[in-house]
Short mmCIF file of C-alpha atoms in Angstrom, two decimals:
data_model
loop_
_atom_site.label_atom_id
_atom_site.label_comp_id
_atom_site.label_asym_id
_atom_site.label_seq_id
_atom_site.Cartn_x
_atom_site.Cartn_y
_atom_site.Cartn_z
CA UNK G 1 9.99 -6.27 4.99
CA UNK G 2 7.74 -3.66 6.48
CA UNK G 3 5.58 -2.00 3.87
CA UNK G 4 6.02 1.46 5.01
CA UNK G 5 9.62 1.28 3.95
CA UNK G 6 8.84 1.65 0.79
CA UNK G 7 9.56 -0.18 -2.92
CA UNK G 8 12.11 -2.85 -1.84
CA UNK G 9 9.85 -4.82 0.54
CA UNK G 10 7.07 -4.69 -2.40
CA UNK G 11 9.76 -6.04 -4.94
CA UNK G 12 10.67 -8.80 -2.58
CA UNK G 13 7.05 -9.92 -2.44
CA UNK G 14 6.41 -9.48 -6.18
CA UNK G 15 9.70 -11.58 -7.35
CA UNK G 16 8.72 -14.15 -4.86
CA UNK G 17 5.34 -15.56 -6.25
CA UNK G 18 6.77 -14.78 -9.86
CA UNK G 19 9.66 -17.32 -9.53
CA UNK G 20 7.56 -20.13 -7.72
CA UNK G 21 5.27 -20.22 -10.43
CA UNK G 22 8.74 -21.24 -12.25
CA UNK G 23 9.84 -23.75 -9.70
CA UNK G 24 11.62 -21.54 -7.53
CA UNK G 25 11.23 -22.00 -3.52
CA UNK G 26 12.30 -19.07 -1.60
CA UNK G 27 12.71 -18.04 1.53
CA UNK G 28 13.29 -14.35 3.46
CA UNK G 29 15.15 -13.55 5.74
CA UNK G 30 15.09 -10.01 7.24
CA UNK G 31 15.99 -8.09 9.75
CA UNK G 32 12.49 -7.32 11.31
CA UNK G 33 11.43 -7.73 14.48
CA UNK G 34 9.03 -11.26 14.64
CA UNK G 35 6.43 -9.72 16.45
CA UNK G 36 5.82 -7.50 13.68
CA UNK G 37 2.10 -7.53 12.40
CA UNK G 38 3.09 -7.82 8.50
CA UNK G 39 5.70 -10.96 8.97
CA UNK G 40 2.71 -13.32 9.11
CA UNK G 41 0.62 -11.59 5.93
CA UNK G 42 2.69 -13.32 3.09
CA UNK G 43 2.52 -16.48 1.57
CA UNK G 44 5.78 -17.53 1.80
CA UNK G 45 8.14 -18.00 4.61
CA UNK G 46 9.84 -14.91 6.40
CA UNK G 47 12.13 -15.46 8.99
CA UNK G 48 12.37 -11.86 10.91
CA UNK G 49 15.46 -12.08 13.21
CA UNK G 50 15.54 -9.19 14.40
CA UNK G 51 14.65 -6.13 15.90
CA UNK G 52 18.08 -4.90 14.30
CA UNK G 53 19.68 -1.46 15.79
CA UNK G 54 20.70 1.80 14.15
CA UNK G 55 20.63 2.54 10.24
CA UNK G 56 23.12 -0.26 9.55
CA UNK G 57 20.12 -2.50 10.86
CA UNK G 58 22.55 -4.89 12.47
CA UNK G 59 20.70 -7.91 14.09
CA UNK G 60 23.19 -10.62 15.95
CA UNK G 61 20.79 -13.35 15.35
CA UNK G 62 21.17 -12.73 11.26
CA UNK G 63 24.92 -14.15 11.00
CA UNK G 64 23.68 -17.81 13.08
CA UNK G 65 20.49 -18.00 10.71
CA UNK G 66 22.62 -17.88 7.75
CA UNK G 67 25.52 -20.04 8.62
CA UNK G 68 23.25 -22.94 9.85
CA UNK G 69 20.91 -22.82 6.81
CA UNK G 70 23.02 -20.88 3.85
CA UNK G 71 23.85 -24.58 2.96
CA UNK G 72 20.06 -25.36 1.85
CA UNK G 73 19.86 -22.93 -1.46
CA UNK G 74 21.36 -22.74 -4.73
CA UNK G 75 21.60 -19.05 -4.24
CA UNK G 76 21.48 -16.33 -2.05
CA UNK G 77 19.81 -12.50 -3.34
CA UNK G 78 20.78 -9.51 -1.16
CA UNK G 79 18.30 -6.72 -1.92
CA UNK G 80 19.92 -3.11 -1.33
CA UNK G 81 22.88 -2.06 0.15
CA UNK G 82 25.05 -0.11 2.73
CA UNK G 83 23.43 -2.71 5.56
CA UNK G 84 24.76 -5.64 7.67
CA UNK G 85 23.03 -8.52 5.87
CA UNK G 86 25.04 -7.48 2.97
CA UNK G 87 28.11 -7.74 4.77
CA UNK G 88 27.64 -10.60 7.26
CA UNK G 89 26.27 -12.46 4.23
CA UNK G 90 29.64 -11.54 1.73
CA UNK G 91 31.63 -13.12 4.28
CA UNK G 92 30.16 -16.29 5.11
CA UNK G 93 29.63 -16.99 1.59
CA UNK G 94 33.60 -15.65 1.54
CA UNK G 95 34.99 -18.24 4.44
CA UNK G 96 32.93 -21.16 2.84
CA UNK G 97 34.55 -20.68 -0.16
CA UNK G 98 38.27 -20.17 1.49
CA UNK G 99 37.42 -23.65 3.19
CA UNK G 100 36.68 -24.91 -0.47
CA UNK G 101 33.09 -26.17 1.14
CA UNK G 102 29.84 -25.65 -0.88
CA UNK G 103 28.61 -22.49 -0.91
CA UNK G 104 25.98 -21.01 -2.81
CA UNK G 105 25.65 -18.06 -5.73
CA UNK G 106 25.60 -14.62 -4.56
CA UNK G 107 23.15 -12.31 -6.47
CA UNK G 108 23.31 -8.26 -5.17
CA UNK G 109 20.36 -6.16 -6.68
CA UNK G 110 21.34 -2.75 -5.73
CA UNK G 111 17.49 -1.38 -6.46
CA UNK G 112 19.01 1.95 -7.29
CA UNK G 113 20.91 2.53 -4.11
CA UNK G 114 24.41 3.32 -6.33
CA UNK G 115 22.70 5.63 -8.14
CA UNK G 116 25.00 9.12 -8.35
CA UNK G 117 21.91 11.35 -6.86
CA UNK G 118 23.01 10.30 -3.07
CA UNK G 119 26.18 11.01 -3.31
CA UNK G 120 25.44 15.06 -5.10
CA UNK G 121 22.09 16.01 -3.59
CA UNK G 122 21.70 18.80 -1.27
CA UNK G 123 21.99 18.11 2.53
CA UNK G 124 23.71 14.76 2.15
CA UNK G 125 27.20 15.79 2.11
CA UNK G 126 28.33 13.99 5.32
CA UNK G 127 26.67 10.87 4.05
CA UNK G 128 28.27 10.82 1.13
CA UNK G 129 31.43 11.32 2.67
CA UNK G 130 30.29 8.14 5.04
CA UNK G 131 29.31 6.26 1.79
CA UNK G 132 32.67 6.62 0.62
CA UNK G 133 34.62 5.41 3.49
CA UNK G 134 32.00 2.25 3.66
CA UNK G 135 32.91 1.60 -0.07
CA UNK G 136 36.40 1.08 0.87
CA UNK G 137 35.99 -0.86 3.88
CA UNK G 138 32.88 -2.88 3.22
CA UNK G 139 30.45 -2.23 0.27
CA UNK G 140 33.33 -2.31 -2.24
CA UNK G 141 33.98 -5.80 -1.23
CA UNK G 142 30.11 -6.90 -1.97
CA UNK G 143 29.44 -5.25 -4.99
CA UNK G 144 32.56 -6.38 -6.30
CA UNK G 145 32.72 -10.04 -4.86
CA UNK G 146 29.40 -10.92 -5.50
CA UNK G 147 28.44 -13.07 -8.57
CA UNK G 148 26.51 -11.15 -10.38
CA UNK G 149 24.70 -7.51 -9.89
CA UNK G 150 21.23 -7.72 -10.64
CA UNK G 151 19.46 -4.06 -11.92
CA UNK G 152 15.72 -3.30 -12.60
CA UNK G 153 16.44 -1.29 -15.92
CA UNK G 154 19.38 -0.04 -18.61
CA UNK G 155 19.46 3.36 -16.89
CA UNK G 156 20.24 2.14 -13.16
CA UNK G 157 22.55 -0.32 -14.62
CA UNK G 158 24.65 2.46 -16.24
CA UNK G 159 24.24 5.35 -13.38
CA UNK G 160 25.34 2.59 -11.14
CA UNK G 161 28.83 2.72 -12.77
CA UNK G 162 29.65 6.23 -12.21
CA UNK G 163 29.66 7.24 -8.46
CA UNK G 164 31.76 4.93 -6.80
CA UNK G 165 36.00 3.08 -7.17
CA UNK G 166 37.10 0.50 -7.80
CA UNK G 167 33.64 -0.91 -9.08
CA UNK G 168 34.85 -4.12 -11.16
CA UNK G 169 31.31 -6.55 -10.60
CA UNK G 170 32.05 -10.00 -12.15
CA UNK G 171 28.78 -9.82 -13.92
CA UNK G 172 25.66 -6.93 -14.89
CA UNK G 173 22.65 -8.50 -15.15
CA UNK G 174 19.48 -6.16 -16.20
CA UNK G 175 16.70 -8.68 -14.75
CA UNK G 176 13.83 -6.12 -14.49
CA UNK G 177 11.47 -5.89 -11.94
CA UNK G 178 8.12 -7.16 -11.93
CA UNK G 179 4.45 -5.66 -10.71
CA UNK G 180 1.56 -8.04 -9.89
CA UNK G 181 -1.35 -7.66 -11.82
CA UNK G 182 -3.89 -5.45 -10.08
CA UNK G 183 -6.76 -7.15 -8.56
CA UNK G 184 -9.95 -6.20 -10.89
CA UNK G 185 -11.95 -3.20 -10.03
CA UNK G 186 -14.99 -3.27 -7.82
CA UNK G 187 -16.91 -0.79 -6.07
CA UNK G 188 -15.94 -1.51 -2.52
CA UNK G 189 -12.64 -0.38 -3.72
CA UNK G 190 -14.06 2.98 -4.26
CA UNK G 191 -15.69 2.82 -1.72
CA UNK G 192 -12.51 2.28 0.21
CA UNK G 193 -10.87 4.90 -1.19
CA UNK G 194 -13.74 7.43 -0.27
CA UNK G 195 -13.82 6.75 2.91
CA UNK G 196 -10.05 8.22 3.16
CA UNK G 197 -10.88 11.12 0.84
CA UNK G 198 -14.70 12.27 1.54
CA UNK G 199 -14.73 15.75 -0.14
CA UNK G 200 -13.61 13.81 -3.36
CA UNK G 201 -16.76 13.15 -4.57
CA UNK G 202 -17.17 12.89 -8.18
CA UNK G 203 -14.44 15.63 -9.11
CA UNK G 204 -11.79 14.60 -11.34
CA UNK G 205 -8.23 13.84 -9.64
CA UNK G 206 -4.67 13.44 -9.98
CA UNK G 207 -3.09 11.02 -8.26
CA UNK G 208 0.91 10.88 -6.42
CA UNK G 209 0.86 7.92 -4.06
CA UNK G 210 4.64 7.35 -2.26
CA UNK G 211 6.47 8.23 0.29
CA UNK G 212 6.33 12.23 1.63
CA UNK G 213 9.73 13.00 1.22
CA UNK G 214 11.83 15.42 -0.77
CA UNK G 215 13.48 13.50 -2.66
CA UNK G 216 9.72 12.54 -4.53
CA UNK G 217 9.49 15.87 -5.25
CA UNK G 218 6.56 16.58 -3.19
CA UNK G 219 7.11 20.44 -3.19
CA UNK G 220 7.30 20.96 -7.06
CA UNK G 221 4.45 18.74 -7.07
CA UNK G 222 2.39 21.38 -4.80
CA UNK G 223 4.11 24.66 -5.83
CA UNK G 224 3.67 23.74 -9.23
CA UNK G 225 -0.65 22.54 -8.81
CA UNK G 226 -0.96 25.62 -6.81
CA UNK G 227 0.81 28.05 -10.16
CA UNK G 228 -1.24 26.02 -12.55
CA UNK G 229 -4.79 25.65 -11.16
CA UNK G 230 -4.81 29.05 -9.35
CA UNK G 231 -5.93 31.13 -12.63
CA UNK G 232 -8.40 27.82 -13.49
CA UNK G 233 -10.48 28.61 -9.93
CA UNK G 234 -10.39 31.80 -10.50
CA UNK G 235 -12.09 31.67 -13.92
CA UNK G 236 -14.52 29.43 -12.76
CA UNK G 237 -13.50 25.98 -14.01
CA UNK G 238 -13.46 22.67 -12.66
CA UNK G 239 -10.16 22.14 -11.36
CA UNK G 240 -8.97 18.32 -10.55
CA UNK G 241 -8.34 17.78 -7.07
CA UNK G 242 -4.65 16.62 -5.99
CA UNK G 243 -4.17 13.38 -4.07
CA UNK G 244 -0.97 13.41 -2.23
CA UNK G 245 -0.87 10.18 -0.80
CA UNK G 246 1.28 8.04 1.36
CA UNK G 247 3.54 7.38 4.75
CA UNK G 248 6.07 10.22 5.90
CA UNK G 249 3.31 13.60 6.67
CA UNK G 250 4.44 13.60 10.48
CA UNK G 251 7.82 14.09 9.35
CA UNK G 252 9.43 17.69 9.06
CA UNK G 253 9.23 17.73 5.89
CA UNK G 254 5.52 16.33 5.62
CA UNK G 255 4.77 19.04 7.85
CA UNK G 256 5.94 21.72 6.17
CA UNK G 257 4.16 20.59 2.64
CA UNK G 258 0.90 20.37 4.61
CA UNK G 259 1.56 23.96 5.87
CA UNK G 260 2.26 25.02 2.43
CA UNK G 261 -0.82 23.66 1.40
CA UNK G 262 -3.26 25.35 4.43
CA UNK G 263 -1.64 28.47 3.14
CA UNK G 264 -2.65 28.48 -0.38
CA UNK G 265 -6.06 29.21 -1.95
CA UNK G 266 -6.58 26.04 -2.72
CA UNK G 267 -6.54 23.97 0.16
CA UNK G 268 -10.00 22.78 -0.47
CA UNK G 269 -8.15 20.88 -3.70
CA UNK G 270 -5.35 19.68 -2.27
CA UNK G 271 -5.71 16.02 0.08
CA UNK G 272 -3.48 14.32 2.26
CA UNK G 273 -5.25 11.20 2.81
CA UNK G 274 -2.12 9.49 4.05
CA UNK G 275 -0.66 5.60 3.50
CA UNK G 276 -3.32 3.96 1.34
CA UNK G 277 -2.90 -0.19 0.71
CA UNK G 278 -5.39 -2.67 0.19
CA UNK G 279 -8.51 -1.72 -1.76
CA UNK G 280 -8.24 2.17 -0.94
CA UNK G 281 -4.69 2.21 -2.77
CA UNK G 282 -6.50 0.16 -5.86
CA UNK G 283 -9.45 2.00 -5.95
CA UNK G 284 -7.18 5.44 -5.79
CA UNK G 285 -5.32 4.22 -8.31
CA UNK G 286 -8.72 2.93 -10.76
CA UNK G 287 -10.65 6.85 -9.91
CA UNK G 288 -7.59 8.95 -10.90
CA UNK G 289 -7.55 10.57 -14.48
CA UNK G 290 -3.64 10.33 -13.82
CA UNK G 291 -0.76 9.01 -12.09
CA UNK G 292 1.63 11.90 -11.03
CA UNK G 293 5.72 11.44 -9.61
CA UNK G 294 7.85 14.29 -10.23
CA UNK G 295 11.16 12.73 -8.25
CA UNK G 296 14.52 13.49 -8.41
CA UNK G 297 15.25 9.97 -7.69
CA UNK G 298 12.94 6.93 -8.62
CA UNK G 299 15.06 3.51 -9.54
CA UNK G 300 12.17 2.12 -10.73
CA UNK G 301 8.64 3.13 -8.99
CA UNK G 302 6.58 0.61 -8.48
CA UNK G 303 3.38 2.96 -7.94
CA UNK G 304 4.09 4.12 -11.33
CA UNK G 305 3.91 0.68 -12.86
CA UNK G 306 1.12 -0.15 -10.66
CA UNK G 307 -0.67 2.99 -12.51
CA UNK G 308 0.39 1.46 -15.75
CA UNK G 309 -1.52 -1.74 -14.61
CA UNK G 310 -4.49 0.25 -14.29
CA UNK G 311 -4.28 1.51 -17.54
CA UNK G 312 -3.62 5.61 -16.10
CA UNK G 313 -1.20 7.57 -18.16
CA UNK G 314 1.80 8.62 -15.82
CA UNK G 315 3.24 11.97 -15.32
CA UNK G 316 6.81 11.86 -14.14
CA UNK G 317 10.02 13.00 -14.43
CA UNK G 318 13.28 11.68 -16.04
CA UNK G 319 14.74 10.82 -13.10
CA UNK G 320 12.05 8.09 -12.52
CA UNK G 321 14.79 5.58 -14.31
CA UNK G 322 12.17 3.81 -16.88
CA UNK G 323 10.95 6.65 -18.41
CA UNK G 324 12.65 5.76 -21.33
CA UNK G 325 10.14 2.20 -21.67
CA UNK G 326 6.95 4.62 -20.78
CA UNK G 327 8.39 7.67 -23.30
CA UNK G 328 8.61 4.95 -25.71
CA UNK G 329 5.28 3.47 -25.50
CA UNK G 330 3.59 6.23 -24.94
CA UNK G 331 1.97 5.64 -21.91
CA UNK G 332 3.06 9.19 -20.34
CA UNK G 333 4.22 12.60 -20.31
CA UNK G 334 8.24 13.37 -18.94
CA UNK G 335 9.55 16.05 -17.62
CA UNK G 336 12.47 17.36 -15.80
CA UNK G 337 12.80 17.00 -11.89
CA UNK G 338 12.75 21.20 -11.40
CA UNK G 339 9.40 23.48 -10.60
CA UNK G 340 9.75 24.36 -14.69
CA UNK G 341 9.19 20.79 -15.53
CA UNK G 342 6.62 20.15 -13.20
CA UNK G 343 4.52 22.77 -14.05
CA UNK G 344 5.02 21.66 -17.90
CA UNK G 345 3.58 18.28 -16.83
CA UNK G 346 0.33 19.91 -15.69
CA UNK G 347 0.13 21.87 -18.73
CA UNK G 348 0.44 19.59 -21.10
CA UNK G 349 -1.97 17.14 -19.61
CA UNK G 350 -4.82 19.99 -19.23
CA UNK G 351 -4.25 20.47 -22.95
CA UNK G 352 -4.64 16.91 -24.07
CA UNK G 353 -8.17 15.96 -25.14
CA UNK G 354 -10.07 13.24 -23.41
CA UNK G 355 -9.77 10.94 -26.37
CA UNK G 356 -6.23 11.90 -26.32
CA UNK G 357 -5.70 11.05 -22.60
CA UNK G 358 -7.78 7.47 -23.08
CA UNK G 359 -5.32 6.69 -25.73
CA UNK G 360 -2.50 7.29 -23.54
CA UNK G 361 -4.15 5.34 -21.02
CA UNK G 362 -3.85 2.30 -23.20
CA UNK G 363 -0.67 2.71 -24.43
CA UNK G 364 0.09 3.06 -20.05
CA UNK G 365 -1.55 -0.42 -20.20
CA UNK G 366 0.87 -1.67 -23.31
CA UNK G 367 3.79 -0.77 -21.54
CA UNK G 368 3.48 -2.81 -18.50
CA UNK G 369 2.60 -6.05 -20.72
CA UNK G 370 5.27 -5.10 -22.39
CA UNK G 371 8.08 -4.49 -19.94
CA UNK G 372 6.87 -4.61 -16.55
CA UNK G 373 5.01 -7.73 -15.95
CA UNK G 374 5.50 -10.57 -13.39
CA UNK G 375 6.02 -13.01 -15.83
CA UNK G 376 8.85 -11.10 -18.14
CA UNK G 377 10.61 -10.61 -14.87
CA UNK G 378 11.13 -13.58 -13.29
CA UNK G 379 12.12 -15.12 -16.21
CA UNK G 380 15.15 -12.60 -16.59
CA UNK G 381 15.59 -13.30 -12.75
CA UNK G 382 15.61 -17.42 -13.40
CA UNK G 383 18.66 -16.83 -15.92
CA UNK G 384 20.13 -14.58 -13.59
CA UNK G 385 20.46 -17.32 -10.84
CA UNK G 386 21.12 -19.82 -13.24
CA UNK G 387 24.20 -17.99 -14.55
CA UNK G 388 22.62 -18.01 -18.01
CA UNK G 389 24.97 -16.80 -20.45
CA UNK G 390 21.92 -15.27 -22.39
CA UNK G 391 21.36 -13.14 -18.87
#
């Protein structure tokens, strides 16, 4: 459940409040360690019985927790995959039901993690490889065991079908995935948010707020600002600065795009204020003149529908899988996940008017009413635990 993992966590603790206001008590349990600081910031109950070890984040205190309480809930949701709670929980639920004792639903919500892109990107050969052999021995077994398979949207539901064998789930459910609504703007939000990005100012900005990594796209993002906005400086124009927010710059990788950056002639325009929550993420979010997420990979992205909240047109690619809900409405501009597309993204959003981008920016706003919203999704999520035929 930490935060800086990334969208999972945050869809966790958006479902949760969503389906008590429908008469839904839940409880978490992860994998954390207890003496984390974030296990006592939510509202509802997290038991952390961890620290867990390695990648497979294998905790021997998970398997006891679940066998002496499994028998207090209608049904149990694994979130993600290719991790011991999966397993350990497939198999009690398994053995209860071999012993013909009570034993409750088992909901799987992948959250994009069968999507084909892990097992063909670059640099992930051996893991694939490794996915593979799990799949036979272990991941198979939950996917296709499991009660139903929950997905966020059409598109993951469909990619999800094509990577892996045998992949037979007993039921597809496309539940959605819900965003709080934003907490209205105030000036200490700003304020918050300045105080991360001084040299902001009053310039205009764009805004990419997620993890540093290159599967975001974080290169074609820069490469792409730097080619655009170059020939802008030079002409004397107001360029709008670039906000390249979030966890991950201390990596390799994050190093390298920040040496990219301190390279170019525009380093004075480019900012890495780092992970940004709380009323600096909101008030980044309310400033910017646009949401930006070029990735070769998004299941959902819940910074994008957080933008959409705000009522800030988004400009991502179509690998961000509900593009097709935003293209639709819209509430953005889409792209392919190459330096081409990137730069096209740019372009065409320097060439749209400002009454032009204000209408996109409600339409952004329409969208998440319309397909995103806390309410829409736990009611999808209700039927989905009821075993609603309608589901």
């Amino acid at each position: 459940m930490d935060p800086a993992h990334g969208g999972t966590s945050q869809a966790v603790r958006n479902l949760v409040p969503g389906l008590q206001d429908l008469g839904v008590d839940s409880e978490v349990v992860s994998t954390d360690d207890p003496n984390a600081d974030f296990i006592e910031k939510d509202p509802f109950k997290i038991f952390a019985v961890g620290p867990s070890k390695g990648a497979w984040s294998y905790s021997s205190q998970f398997t006891p927790w679940l066998r002496q309480n499994i028998g207090r809930f209608d049904a149990v949701l694994v979130h993600g995959l290719w991790q011991y709670p999966g397993h350990a929980t497939r198999k009690l639920i398994s053995d209860l039901k071999k012993r013909s004792q009570p034993n409750p639903r088992l909901l799987v919500m992948p959250h994009g993690m069968l999507d084909p892109y892990f097992q063909k990107a670059s640099g992930r050969r051996l893991k694939a490889i490794r996915n593979i052999l799990y799949w036979k021995l272990i991941e198979g077994k939950v996917i296709n065991n499991a009660d139903a398979l929950l997905f966020t949207c059409e598109e993951e539901k469909q990619l999800a079908r094509q990577p892996f064998r045998p992949y037979h789930p007993v039921k597809e459910c496309v539940v959605g995935l819900g965003v709080e609504e934003p907490p209205p703007f105030n000036e200490p939000m700003r304020s918050a948010f300045l105080d991360k990005c001084r040299t902001v100012g009053n310039r205009p900005y764009i805004l990419f707020l997620s993890r540093i990594h290159e599967k975001k796209g974080v290169d074609l993002l820069l490469k792409a600002y730097i080619g655009a906005f170059k020939n802008i400086r030079n002409a004397g124009e107001e360029l709008p600065v670039l906000i390249v927010a979030g966890p991950g710059l201390d990596s390799p990788y994050g190093q390298s795009m920040q040496k990219l950056v301190a390279e170019s002639d525009l380093k004075d325009s480019i900012l890495f204020p780092g992970m940004l929550s709380g009323e600096s993420k909101w008030g980044a979010f309310y400033g910017c003149d646009a949401f930006i997420l070029p990735s070769h990979q998004e299941n959902f992205g819940i910074a994008v529908v957080e933008a959409l909240a705000c009522a800030k047109p988004v400009l991502i690619s179509n690998q961000v899988n509900i593009w097709r809900e935003i293209e639709s409405a819209g509430g953005g501009i889409i792209a392919e996940d190459s330096l081409k597309g990137t730069h096209e993204l740019l372009k065409r959003w320097r060439a749209l008017s400002a009454e032009a981008r204000f209408a996109m920016g409600l339409a952004a706003r329409t969208a998440f009413e319309k397909n995103f919203s806390i309410e829409y999704a736990s009611q999808r999520m209700l039927k989905a635990i009821n075993n609603d035929p309608t589901c």
